[in-house]
mmCIF file of C-alpha atoms in Angstrom:
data_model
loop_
_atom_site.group_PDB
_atom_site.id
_atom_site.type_symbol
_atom_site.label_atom_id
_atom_site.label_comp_id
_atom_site.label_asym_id
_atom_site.label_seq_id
_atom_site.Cartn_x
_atom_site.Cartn_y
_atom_site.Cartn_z
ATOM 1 C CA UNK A 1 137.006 -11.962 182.328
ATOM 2 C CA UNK A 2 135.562 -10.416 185.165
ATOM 3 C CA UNK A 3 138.533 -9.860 188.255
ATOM 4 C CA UNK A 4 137.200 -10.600 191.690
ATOM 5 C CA UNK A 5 139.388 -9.544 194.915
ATOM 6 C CA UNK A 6 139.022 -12.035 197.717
ATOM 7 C CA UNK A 7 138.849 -10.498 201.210
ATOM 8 C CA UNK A 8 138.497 -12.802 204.375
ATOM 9 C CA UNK A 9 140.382 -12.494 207.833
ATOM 10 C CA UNK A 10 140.314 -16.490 208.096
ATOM 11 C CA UNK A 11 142.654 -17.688 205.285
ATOM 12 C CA UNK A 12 141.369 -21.018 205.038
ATOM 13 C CA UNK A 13 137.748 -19.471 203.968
ATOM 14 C CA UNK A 14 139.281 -17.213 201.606
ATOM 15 C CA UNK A 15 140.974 -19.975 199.887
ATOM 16 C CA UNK A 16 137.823 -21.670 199.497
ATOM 17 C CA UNK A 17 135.990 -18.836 198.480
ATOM 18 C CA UNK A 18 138.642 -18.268 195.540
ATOM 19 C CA UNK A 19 138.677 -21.554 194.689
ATOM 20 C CA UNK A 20 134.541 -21.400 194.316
ATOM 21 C CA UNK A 21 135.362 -18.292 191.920
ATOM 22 C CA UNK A 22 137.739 -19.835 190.141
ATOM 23 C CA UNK A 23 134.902 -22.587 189.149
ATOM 24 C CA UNK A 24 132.225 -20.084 187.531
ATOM 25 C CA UNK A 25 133.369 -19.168 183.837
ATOM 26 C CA UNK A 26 134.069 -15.662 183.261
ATOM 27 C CA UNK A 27 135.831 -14.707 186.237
ATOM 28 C CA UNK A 28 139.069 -14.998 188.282
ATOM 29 C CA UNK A 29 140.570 -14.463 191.076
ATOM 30 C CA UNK A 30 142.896 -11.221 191.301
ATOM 31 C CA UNK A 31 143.937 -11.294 194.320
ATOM 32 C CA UNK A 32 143.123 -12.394 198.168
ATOM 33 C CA UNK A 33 143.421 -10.376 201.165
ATOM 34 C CA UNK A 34 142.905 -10.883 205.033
ATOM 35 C CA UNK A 35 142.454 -7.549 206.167
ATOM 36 C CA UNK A 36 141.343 -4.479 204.846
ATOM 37 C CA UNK A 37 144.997 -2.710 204.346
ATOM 38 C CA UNK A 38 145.944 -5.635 202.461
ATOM 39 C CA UNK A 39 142.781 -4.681 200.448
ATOM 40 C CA UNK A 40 143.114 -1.283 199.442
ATOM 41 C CA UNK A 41 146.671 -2.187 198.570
ATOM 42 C CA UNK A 42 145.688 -4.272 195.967
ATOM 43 C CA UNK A 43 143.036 -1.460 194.958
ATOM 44 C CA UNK A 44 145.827 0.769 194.590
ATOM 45 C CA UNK A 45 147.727 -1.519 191.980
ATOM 46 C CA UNK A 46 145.611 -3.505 190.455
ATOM 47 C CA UNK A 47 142.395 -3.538 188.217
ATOM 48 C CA UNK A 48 139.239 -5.242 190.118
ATOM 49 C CA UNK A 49 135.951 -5.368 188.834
ATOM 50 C CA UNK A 50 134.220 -7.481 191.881
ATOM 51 C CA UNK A 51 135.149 -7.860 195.523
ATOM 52 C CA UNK A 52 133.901 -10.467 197.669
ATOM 53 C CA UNK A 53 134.250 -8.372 200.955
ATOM 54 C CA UNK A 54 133.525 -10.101 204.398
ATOM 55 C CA UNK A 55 132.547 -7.843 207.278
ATOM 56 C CA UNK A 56 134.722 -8.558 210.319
ATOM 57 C CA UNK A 57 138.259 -8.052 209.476
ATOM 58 C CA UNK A 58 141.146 -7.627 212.077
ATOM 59 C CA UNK A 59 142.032 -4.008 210.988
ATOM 60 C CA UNK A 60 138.088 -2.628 210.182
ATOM 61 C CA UNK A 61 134.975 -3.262 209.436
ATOM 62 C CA UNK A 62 133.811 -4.417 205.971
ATOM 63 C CA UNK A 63 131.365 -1.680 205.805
ATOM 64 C CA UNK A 64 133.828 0.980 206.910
ATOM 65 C CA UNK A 65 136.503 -0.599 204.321
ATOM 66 C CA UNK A 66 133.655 -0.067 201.857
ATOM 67 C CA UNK A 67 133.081 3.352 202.713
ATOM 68 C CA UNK A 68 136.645 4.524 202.345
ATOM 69 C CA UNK A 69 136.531 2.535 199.189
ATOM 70 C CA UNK A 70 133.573 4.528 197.936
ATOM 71 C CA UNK A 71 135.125 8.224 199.353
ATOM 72 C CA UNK A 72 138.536 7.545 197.132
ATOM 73 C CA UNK A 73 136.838 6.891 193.970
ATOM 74 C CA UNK A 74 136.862 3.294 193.542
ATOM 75 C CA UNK A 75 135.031 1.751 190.979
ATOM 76 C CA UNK A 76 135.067 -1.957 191.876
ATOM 77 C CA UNK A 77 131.715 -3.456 192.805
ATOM 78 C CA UNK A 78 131.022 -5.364 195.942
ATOM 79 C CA UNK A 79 129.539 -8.374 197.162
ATOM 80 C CA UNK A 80 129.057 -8.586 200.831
ATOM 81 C CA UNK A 81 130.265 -12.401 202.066
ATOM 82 C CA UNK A 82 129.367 -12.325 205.690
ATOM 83 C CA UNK A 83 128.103 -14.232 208.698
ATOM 84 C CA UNK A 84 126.570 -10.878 209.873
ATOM 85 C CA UNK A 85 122.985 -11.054 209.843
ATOM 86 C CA UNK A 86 121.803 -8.354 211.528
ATOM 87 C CA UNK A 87 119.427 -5.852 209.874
ATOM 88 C CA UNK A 88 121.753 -2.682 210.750
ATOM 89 C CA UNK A 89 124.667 -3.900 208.760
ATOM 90 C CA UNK A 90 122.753 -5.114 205.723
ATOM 91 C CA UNK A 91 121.139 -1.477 205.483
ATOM 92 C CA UNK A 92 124.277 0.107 205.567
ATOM 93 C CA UNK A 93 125.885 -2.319 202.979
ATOM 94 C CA UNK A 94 123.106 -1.571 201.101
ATOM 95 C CA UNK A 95 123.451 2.387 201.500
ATOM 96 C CA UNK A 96 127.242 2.066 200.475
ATOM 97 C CA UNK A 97 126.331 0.435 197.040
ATOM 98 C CA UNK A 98 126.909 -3.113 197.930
ATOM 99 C CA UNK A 99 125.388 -5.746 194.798
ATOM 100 C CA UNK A 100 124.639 -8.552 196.693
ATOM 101 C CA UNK A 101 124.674 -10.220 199.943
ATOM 102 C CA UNK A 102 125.739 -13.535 200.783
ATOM 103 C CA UNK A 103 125.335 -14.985 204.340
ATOM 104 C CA UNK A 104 127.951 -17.170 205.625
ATOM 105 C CA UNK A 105 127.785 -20.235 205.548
ATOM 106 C CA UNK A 106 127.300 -20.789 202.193
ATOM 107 C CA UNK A 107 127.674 -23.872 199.147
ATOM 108 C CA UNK A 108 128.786 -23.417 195.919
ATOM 109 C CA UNK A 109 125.802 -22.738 193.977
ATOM 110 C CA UNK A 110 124.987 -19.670 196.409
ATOM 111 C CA UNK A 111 128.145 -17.958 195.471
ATOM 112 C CA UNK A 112 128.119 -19.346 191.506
ATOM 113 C CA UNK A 113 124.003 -17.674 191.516
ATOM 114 C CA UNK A 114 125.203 -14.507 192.864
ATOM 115 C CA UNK A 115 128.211 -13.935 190.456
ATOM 116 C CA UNK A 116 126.062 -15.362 187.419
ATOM 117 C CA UNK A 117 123.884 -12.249 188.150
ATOM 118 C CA UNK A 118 125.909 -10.055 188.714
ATOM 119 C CA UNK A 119 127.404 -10.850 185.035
ATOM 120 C CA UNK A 120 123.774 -10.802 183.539
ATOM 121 C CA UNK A 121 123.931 -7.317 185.064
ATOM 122 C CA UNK A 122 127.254 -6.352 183.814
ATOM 123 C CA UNK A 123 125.970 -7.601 180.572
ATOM 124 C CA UNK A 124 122.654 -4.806 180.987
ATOM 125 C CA UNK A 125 124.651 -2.419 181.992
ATOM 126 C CA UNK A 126 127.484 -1.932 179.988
ATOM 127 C CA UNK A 127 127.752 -1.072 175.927
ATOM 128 C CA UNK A 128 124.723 1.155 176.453
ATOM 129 C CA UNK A 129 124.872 5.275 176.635
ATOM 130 C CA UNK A 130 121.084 5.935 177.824
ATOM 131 C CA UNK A 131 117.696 3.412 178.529
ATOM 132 C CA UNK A 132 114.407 4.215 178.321
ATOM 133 C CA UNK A 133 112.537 3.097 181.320
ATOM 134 C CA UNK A 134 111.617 -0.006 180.335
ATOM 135 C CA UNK A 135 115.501 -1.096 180.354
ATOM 136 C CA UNK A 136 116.128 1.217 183.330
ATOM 137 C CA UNK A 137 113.562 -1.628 185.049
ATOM 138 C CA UNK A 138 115.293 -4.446 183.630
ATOM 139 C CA UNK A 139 118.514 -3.419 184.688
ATOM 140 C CA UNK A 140 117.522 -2.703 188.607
ATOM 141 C CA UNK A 141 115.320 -6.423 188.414
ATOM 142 C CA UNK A 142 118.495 -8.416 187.379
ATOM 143 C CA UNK A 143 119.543 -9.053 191.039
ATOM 144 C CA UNK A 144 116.569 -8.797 192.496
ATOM 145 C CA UNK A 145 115.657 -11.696 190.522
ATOM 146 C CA UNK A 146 118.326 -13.297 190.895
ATOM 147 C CA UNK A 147 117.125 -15.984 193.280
ATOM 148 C CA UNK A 148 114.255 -16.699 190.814
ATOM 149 C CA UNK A 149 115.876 -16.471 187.623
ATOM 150 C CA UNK A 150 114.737 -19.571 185.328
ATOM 151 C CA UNK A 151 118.143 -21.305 184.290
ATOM 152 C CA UNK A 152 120.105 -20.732 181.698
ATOM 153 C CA UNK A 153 120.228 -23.614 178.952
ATOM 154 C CA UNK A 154 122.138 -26.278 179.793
ATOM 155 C CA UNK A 155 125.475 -25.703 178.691
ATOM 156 C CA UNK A 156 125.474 -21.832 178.801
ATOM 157 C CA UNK A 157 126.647 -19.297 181.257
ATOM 158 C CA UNK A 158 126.094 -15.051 181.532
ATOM 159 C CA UNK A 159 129.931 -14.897 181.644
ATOM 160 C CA UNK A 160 129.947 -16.332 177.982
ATOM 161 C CA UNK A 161 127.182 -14.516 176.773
ATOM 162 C CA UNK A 162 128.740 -10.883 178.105
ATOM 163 C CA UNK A 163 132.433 -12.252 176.634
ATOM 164 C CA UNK A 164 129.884 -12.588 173.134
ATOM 165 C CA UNK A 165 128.570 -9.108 173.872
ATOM 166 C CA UNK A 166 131.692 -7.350 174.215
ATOM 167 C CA UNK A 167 133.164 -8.762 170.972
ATOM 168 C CA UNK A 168 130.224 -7.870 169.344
ATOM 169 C CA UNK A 169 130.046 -4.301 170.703
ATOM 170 C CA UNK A 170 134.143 -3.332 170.098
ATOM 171 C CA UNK A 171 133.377 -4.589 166.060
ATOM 172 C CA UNK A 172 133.445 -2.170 163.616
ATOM 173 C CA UNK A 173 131.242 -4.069 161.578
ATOM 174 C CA UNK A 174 128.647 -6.880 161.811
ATOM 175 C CA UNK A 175 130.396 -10.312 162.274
ATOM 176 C CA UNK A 176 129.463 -14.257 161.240
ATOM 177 C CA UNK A 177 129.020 -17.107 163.751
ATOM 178 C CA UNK A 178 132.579 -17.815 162.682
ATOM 179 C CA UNK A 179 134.335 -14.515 163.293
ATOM 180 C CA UNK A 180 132.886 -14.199 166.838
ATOM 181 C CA UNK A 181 134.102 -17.593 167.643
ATOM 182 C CA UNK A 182 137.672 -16.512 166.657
ATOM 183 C CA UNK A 183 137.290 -13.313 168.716
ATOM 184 C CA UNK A 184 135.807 -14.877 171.358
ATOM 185 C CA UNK A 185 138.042 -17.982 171.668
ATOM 186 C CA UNK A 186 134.770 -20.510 171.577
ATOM 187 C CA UNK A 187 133.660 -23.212 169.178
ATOM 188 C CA UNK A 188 131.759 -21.986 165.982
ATOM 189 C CA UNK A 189 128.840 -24.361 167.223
ATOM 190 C CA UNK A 190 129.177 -23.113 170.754
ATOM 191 C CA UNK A 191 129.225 -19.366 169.350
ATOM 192 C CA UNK A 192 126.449 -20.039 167.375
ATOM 193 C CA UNK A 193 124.201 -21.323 170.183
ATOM 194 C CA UNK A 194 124.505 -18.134 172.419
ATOM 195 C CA UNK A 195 124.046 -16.082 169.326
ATOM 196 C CA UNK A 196 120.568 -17.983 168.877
ATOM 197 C CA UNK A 197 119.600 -17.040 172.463
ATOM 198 C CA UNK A 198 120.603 -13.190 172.934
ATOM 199 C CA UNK A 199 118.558 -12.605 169.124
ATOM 200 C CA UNK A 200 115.627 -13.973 170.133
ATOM 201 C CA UNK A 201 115.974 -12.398 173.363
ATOM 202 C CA UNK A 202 116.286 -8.867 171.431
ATOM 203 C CA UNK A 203 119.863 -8.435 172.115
ATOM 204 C CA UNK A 204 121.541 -8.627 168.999
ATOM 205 C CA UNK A 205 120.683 -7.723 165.082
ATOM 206 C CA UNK A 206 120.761 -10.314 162.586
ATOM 207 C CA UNK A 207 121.146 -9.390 158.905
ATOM 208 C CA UNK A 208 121.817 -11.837 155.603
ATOM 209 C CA UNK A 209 124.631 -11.084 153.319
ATOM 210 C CA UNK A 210 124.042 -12.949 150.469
ATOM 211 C CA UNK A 211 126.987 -13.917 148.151
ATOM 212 C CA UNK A 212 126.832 -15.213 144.624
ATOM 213 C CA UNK A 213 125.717 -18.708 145.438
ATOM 214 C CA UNK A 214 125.198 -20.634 148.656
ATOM 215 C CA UNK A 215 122.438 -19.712 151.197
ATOM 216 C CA UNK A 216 122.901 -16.074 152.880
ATOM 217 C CA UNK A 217 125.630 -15.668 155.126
ATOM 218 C CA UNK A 218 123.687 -14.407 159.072
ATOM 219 C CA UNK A 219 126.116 -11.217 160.181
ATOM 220 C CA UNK A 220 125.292 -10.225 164.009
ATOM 221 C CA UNK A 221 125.380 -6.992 165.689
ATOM 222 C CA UNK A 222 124.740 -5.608 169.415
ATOM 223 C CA UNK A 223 121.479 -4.191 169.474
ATOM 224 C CA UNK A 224 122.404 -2.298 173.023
ATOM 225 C CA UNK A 225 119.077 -3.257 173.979
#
């Protein structure tokens, strides 16, 4: 479950914002906050993986709040939510590591696109110690094509598929259809499906176990690929 900070000066907007992350599986919302003390408070004290930062706050800028973020040693990742349009600011948000950016105003499936990729890029990222360049590619063309991105199947979601990956990765040994469902909290069917999709997109490592009778038993483990 991916944490996401909320940070708006206009309360009303940052209630619908939450309530837009709230709606796309795999993440929740920490925490809001209207201006950018309130925000490195809850930095302080709390874990964050994503924050949805807006640009003009009461106190400082988004882009300076990012900065200071940055300087201190913050890990959280940011998406830039912002009616700012002009070129300056999106270089700089770009310069101080921002993910994505997301003009204001904005529908739901804007915000649910850019948090789907940034969980297909969580899911590249992470349970891997080095890439060759081939992966190194793939993993800096996961945003970019975001936008472009052919759907997932119907049904399916990158939040799922990096819950799938992480069970997979923390197991000490290769696990059935079954056990990842129990690990994972999901159906055996529904389990089953995204197992289907990440092997034949090279993710994972199928092997049979076969018993004294019956048809082989299919055990899965994360390929890191």
């Amino acid at each position: 479950m991916f944490e996401v900070l909320v940070v708006d000066d206009d309360f009303r907007v940052a209630e619908v914002n939450a309530a837009y992350v709230e709606r796309v599986p795999g993440f929740r919302v920490r925490a809001t906050a209207h201006n950018a003390a309130q925000a490195m408070a809850v930095l302080e004290r709390e874990h964050v993986d994503l924050m949805l930062l807006d640009h003009s706050l009461p106190d400082e800028t988004g882009l300076s709040l990012m900065g200071r973020v940055r300087q201190s040693g913050h890990p959280t990742d940011v998406i830039m939510v912002t009616a700012a349009r002009d070129i300056a600011t999106v270089r700089t948000a770009i310069r101080y590591g921002a993910l994505q950016y997301l003009v204001k105003p904005f529908s739901f499936p804007g915000l649910r696109a850019k948090l789907e990729a940034y969980a297909r890029l969580r899911l590249a990222l992470d349970g891997t110690e080095e890439a060759e360049q081939e992966q190194v590619d793939r993993i800096f063309s996961t945003l970019r094509t975001a936008a472009t991105a052919p759907p997932l199947p119907k049904g399916q979601s990158a939040p799922t598929a990096e819950l799938i990956r992480r069970v997979l990765r923390d197991a000490a040994h290769p696990l059935s259809a079954h056990e990842v469902a129990t690990r994972a909290g999901l159906s055996r069917s529904t389990a089953q499906r995204y197992l289907k999709r990440l092997e034949t997109s090279g993710r994972l490592s199928l092997t049979l176990r076969y018993g004294s009778t019956g048809r082989p038993e299919h055990r899965y483990t994360w390929s890191g690929r």
